[in-house]
Short mmCIF file of C-alpha atoms in Angstrom, two decimals:
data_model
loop_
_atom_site.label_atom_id
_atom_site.label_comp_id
_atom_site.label_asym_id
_atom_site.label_seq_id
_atom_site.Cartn_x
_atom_site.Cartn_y
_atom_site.Cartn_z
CA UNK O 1 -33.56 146.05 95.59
CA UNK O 2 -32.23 148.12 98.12
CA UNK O 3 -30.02 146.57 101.09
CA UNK O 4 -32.57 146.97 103.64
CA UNK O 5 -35.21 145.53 101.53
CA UNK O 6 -33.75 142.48 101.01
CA UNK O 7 -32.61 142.18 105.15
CA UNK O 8 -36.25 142.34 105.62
CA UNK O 9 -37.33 139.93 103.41
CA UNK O 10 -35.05 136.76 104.67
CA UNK O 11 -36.11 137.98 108.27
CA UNK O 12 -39.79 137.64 107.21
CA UNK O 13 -38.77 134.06 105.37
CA UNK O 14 -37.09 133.34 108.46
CA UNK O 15 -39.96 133.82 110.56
CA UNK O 16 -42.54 131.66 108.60
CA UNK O 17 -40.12 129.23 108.24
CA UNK O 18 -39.69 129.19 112.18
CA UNK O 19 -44.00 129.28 112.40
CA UNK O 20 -43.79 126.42 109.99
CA UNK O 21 -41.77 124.31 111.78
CA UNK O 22 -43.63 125.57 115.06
CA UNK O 23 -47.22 124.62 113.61
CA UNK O 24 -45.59 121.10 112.38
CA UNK O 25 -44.37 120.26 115.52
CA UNK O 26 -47.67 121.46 116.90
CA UNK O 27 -49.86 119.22 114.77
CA UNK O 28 -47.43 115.80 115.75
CA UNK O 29 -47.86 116.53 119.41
CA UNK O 30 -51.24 116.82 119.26
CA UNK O 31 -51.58 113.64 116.62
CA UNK O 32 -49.67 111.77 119.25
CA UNK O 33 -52.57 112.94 122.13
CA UNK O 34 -55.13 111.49 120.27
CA UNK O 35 -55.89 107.47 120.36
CA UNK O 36 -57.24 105.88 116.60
CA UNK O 37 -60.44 105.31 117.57
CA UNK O 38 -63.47 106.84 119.78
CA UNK O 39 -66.32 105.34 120.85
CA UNK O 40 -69.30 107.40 120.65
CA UNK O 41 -73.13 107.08 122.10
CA UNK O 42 -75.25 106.16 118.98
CA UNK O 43 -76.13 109.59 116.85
CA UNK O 44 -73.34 112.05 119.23
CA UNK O 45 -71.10 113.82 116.92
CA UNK O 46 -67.31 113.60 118.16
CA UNK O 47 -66.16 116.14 120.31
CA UNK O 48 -62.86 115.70 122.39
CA UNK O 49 -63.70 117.94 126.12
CA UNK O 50 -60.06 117.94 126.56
CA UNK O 51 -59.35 119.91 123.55
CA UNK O 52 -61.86 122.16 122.66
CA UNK O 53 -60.04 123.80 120.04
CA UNK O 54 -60.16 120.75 118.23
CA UNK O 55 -62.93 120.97 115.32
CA UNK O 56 -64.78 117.70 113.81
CA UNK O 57 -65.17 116.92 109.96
CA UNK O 58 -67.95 115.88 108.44
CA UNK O 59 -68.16 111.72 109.11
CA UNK O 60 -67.05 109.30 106.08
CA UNK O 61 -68.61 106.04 106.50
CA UNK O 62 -66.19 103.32 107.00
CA UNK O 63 -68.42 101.14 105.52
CA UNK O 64 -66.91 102.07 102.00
CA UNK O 65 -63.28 101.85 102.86
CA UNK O 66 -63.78 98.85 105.62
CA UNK O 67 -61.44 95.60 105.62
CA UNK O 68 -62.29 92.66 104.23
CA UNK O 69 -65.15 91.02 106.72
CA UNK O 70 -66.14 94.38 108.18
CA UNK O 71 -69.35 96.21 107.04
CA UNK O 72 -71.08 99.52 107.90
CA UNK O 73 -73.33 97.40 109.94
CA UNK O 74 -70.94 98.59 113.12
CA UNK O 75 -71.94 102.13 112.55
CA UNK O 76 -68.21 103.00 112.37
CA UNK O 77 -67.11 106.59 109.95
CA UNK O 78 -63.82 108.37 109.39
CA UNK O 79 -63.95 111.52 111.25
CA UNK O 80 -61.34 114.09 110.91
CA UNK O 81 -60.42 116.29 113.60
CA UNK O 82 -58.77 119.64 112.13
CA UNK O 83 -56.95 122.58 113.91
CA UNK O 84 -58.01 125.85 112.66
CA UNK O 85 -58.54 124.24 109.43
CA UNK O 86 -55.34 121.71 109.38
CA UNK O 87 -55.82 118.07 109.60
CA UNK O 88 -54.37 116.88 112.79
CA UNK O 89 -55.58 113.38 112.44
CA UNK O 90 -58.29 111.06 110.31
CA UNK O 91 -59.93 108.72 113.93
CA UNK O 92 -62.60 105.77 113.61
CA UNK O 93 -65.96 106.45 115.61
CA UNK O 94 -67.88 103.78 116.37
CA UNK O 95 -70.97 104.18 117.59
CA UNK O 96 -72.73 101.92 120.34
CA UNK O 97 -75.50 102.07 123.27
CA UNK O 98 -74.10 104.13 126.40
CA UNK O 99 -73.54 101.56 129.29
CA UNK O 100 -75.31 101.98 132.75
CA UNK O 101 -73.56 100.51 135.54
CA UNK O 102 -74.07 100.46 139.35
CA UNK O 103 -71.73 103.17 140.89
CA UNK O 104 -69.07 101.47 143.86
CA UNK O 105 -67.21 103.18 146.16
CA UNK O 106 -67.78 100.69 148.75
CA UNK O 107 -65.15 98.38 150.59
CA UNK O 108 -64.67 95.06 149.71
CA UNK O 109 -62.35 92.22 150.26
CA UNK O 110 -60.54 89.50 148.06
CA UNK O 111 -59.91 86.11 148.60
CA UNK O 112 -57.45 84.65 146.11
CA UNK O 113 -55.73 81.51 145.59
CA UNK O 114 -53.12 80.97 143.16
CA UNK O 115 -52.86 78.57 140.22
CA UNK O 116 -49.47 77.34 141.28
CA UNK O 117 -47.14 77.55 144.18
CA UNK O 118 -45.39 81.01 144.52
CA UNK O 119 -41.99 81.41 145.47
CA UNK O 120 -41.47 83.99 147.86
CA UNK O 121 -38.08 83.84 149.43
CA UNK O 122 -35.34 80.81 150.09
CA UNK O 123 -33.63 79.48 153.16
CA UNK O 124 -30.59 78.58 153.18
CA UNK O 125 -30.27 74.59 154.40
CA UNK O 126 -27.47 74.10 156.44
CA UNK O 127 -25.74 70.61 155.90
CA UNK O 128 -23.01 68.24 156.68
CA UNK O 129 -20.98 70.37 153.64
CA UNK O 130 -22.02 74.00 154.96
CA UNK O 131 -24.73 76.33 154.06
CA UNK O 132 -26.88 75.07 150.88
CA UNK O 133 -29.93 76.25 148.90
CA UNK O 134 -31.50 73.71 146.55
CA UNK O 135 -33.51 75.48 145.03
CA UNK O 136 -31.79 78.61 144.10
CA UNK O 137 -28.71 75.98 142.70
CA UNK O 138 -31.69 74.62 140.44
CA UNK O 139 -32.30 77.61 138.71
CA UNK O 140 -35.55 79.06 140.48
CA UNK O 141 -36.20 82.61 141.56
CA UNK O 142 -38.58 84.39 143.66
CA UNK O 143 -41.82 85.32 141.48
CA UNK O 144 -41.49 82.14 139.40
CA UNK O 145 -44.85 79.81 139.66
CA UNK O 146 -44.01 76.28 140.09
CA UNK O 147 -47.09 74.25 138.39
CA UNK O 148 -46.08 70.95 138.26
CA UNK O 149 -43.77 68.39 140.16
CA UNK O 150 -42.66 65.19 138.83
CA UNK O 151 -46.12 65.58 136.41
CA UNK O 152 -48.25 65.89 139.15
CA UNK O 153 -50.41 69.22 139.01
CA UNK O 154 -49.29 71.62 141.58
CA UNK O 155 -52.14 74.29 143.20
CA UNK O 156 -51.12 74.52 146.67
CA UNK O 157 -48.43 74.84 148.73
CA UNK O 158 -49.01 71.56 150.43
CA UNK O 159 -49.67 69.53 147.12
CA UNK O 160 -45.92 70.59 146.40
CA UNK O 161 -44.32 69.72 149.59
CA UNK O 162 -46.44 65.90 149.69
CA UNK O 163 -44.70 65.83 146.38
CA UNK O 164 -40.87 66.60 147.49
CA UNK O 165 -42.10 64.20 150.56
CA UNK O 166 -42.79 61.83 148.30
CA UNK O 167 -39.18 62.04 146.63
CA UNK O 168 -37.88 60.54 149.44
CA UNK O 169 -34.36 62.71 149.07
CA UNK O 170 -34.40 62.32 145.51
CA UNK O 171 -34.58 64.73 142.73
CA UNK O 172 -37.99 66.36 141.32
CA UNK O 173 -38.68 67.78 138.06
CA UNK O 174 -40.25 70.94 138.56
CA UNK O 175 -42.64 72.76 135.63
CA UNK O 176 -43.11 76.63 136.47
CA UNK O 177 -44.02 79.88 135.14
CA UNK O 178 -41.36 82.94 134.67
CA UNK O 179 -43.60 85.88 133.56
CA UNK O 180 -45.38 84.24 130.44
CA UNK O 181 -42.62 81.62 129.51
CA UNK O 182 -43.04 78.22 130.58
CA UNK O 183 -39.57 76.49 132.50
CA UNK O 184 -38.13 73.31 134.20
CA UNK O 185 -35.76 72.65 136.24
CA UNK O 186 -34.18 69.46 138.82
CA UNK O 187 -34.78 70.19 142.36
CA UNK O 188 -32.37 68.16 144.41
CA UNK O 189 -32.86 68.53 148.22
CA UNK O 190 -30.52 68.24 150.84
CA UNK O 191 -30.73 66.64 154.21
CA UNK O 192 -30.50 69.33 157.17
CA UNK O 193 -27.74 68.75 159.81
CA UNK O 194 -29.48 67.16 162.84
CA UNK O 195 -32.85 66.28 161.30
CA UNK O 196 -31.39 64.51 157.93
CA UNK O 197 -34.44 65.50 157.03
CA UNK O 198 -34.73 66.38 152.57
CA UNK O 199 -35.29 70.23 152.50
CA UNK O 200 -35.80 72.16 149.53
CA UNK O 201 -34.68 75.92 150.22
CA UNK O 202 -37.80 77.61 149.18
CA UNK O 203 -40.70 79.38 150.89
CA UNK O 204 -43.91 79.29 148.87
CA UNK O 205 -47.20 80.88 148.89
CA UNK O 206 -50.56 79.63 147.19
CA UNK O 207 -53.21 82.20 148.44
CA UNK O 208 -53.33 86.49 149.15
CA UNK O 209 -56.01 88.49 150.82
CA UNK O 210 -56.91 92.11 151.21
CA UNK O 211 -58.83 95.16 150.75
CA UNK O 212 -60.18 97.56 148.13
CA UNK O 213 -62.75 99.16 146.14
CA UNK O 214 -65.73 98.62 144.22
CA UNK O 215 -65.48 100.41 140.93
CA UNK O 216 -68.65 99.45 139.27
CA UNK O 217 -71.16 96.17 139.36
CA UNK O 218 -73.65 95.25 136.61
CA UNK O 219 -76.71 93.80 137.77
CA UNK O 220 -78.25 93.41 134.45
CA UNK O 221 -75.27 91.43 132.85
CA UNK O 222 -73.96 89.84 136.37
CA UNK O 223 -70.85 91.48 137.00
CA UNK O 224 -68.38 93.30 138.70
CA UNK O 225 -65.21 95.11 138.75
CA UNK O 226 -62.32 96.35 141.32
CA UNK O 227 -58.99 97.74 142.53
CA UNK O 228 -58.20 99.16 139.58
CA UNK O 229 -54.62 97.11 139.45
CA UNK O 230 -53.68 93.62 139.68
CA UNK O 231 -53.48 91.38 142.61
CA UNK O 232 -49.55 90.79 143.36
CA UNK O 233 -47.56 89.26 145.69
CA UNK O 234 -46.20 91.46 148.71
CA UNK O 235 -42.94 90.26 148.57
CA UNK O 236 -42.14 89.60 145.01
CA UNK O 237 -44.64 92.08 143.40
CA UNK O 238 -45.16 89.58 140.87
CA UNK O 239 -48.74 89.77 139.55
CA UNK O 240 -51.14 86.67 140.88
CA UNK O 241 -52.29 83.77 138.73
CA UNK O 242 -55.79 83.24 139.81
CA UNK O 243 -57.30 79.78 140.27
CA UNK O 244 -60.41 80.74 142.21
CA UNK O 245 -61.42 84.03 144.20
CA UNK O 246 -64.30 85.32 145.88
CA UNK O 247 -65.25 89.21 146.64
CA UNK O 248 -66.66 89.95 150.13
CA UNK O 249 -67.64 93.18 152.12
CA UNK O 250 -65.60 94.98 154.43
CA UNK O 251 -65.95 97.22 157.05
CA UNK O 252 -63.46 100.05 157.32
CA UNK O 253 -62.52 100.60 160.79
CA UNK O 254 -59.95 103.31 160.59
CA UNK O 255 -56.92 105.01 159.09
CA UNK O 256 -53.29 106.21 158.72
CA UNK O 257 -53.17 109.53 157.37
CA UNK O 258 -50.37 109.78 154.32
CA UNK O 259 -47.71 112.13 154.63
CA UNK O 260 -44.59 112.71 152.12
CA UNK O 261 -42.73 109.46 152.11
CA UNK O 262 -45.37 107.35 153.83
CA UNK O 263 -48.55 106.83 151.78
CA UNK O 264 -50.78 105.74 154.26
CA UNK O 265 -53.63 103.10 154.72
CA UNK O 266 -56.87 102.21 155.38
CA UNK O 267 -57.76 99.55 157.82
CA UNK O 268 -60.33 97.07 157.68
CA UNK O 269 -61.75 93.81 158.74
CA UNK O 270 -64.03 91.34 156.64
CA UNK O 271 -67.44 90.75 157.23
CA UNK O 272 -69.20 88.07 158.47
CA UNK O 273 -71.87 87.88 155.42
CA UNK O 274 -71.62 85.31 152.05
CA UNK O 275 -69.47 86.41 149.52
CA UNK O 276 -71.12 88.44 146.97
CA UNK O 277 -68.86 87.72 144.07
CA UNK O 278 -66.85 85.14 142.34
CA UNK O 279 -63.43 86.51 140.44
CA UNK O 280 -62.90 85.49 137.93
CA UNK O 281 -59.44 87.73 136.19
CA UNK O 282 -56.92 89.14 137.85
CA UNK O 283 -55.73 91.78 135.07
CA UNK O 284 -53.61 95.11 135.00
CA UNK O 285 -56.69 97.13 135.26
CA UNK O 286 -58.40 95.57 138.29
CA UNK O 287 -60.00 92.28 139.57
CA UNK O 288 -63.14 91.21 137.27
CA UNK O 289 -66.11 89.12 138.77
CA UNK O 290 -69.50 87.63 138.40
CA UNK O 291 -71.70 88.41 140.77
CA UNK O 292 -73.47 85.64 143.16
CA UNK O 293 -75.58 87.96 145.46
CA UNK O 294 -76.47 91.59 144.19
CA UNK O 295 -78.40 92.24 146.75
CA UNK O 296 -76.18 95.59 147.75
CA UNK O 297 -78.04 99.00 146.84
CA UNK O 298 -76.23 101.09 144.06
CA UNK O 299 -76.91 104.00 142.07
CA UNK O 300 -77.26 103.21 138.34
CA UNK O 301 -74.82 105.77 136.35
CA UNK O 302 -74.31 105.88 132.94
CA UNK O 303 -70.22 105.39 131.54
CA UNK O 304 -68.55 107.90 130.23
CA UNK O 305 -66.67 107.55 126.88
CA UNK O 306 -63.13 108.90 126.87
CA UNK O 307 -63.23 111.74 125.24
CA UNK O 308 -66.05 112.88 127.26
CA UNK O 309 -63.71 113.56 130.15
CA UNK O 310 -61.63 116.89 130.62
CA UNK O 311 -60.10 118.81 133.07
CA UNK O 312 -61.83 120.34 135.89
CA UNK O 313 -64.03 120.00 139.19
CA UNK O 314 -65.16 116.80 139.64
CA UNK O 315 -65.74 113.75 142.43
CA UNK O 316 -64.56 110.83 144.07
CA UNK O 317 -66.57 108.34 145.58
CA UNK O 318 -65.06 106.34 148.48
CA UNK O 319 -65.28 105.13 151.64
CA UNK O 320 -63.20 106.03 154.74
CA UNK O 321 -65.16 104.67 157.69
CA UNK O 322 -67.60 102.11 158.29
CA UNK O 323 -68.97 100.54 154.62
CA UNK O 324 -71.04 103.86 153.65
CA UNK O 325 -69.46 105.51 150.23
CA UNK O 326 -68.85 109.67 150.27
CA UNK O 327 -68.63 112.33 147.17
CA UNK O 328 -65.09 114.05 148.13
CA UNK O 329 -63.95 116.76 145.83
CA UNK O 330 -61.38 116.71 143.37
CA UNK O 331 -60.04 118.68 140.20
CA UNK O 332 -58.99 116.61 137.12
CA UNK O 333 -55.67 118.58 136.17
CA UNK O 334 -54.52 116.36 132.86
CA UNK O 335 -56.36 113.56 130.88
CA UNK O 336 -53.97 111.60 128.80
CA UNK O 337 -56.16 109.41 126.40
CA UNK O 338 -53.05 107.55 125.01
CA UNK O 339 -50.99 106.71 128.18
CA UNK O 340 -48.98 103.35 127.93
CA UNK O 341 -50.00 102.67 131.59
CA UNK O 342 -53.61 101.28 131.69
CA UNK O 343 -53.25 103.15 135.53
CA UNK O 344 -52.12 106.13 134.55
CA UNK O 345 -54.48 108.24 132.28
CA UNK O 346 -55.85 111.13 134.77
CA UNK O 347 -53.87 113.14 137.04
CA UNK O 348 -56.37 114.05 140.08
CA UNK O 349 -55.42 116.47 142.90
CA UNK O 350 -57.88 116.45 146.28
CA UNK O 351 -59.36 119.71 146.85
CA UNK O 352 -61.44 118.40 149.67
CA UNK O 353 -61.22 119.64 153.38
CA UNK O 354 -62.94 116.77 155.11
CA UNK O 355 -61.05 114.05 152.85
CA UNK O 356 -57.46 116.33 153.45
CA UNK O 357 -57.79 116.17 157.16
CA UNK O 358 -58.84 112.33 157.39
CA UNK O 359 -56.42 110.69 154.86
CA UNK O 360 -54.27 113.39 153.80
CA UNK O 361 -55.20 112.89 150.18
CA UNK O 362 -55.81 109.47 148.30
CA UNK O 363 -54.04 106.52 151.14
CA UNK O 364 -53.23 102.74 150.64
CA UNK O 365 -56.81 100.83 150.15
CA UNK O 366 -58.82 103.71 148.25
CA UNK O 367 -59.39 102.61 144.89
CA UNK O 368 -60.70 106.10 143.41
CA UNK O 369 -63.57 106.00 141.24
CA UNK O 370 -64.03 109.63 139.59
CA UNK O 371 -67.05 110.60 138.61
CA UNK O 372 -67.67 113.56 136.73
CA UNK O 373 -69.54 116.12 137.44
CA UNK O 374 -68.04 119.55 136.31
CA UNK O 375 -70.24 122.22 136.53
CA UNK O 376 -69.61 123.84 133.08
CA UNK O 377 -70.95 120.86 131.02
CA UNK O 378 -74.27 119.57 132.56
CA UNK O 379 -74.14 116.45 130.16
CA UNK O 380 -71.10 115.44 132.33
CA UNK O 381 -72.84 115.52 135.68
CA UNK O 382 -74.17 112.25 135.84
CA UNK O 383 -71.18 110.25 134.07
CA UNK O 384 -68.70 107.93 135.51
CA UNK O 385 -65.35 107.38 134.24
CA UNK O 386 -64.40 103.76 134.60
CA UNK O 387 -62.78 101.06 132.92
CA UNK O 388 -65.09 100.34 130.08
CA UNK O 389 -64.08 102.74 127.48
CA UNK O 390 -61.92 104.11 129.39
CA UNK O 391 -59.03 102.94 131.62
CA UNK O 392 -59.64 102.64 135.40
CA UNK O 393 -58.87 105.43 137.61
CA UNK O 394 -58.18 103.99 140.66
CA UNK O 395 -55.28 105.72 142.66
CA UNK O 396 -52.49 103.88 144.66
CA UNK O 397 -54.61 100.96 145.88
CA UNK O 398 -52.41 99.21 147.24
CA UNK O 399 -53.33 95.63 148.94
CA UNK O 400 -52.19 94.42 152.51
CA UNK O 401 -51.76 90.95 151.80
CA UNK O 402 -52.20 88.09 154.41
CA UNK O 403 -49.11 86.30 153.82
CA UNK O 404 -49.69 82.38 154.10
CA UNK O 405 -46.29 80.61 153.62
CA UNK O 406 -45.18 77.26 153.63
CA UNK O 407 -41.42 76.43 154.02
CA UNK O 408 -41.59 72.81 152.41
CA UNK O 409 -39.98 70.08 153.63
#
């Protein structure tokens, strides 16, 4: 075979080889997009809005191929979803009613108290022998959760200074929480110069307050959901254990627009009115809640599932004066169905004027809920995106705590 010949033939190799690896590395990106399992509304065929190109195989009942102690009773199938005839990835469906829930939007304020006695900062205790701290010598730090003193259940920040009271000067064995892992310690105080009174170093804080927003409520099963983060400290950051909480409304009375650096706020005050809601979790995707008084109007809305959501125009509903919810327009620019952050699945930019000019964007107190309504698909007009199948899409909602310390004695 002549020279030539042979030149172009490795070049032609060479380029296949290059597609190959090209369409390989192609198919593992797009594997790694997809999550293992969708749910679907009962009798929908799978179709992911976010990648169209994306083709579904015929269903394989599950039922065949379940575990042990699983039947086709769930409805579930093996679905493959193929790229111009190459298997990307082999999903579970399962199929289930669609969910109706009560659209929020509106203000609302939480009432927490903690399950424990937060530490929040020390004080250094100055004594006969100089500047002390008791409590950072025994071993705590800020964020831990002290939940027991000399046996006695700690819930407050007064139950845990009657108990270093009732030490008289002695030690206490302290019980507390560090993240999820259960710790002691001896907490020795020290008697102040000039008082001689037993002083432990610490500030603590048993209770947080502050506002947000309704995501969704269900009247027909008795609950509610908000925020769209957890409930943490202002000082520490560390996340809230929740012993009791209670949801009430709020009345936005103004707000500081956002600007690069400063991310603004929304300003509030509580109402006067019962609570409407008990809380009941305090979890990474929002505050969760059974309702005690639904009497509040709201627009039923069926939930989206997550593959039902895709980029384009949609809406926000929120509220940014008084306690009266708006539509503000937005357009979805990504949708990441697998992201490790339950907060961080959608990436939203405001489009709308009136919403621009008040807040500047999306502001400290505006939990977003987004629901979709893009123009091109009707059956996504009248579907909200929320945590249910779906993580929450609330957007930098942040709390302003009431801070309620206790330096203990």
């Amino acid at each position: 075979m002549p020279t030539n010949g042979l030149r172009y033939l490795r070049r032609v190799a060479a380029l296949l080889a290059a597609g190959g690896v090209l369409a390989a590395g192609l198919l593992v990106a797009l594997r790694a997009e997809l999550p293992d399992t969708f749910v679907l509304e009962q009798g929908q065929p799978l179709a992911v809005e976010s990648m169209p190109f994306l083709q579904a195989a015929p269903a394989v009942p599950a039922g065949s191929a379940a575990p042990a102690g699983v039947t086709a009773a769930d409805k579930s199938a093996n679905v493959t979803l193929t790229l111009l005839g190459l298997p990307v990835k082999t999903v579970r469906t399962v199929q289930q009613q669609r969910r109706t829930v009560q659209l929020g939007g509106t203000p609302f304020g939480v009432k927490m108290f903690t399950d424990g006695a937060l530490v929040v900062a020390f004080s250094d205790i100055y004594t006969v022998h100089g500047s002390e701290n008791p409590a950072k010598e025994a071993g705590l730090r800020l964020g831990d959760l002290i939940t027991q003193a000399n046996g006695i259940p700690v819930r407050t920040n007064e139950e845990l200074t009657d108990a270093i009271a009732a030490a008289a000067g002695g030690s206490v064995e302290l019980r507390y929480l560090r993240g999820q892992n259960q710790m002691t310690c001896t907490l020795t105080p020290v008697r102040e110069r000039g008082t001689d009174a037993p002083r432990a170093g610490i500030w603590v804080r048993d209770s947080s307050a502050g506002i947000g927003t309704l995501t969704f409520a269900d009247t027909e099963h008795g609950t509610f959901a908000g925020l769209g983060h957890a409930v943490s400290d202002s000082d520490t950051g560390t996340d809230l254990t929740l012993l009791t909480g209670e949801a009430v409304s709020v009345t936005i009375t103004g707000c500081r627009r956002g600007s690069a650096g400063s991310p603004g706020e929304l300003r509030g005050e509580f109402g006067g009115q019962q609570p409407f809601g008990d809380i009941k979790d305090n979890t990474a995707t929002g505050v969760y809640g059974v309702l005690t008084n639904s009497a509040q109007a709201w627009e039923n809305i069926p939930v989206a599932n997550l593959q039902e959501v895709y980029p384009g125009e949609a809406e926000i509903v929120s509220t940014i004066s008084g306690q009266t919810a708006q539509r503000f327009a937005v357009r979805i620019e990504r949708v990441n169905m697998t992201a490790s952050d339950p907060n961080r699945n959608l990436l939203l930019r405001i489009t709308d004027p009136e919403l621009l000019r008040a807040t500047g964007g999306i502001v400290q107190g505006m939990g977003v809920i987004d629901n979709m309504d893009n123009t091109k698909k009707p059956r996504n007009t009248e579907l909200l995106a929320v945590t249910l199948t779906m993580n929450r899409i609330s957007v930098s909602d942040q709390h302003r705590h009431i801070k309620m310390d206790v330096a203990l004695a």
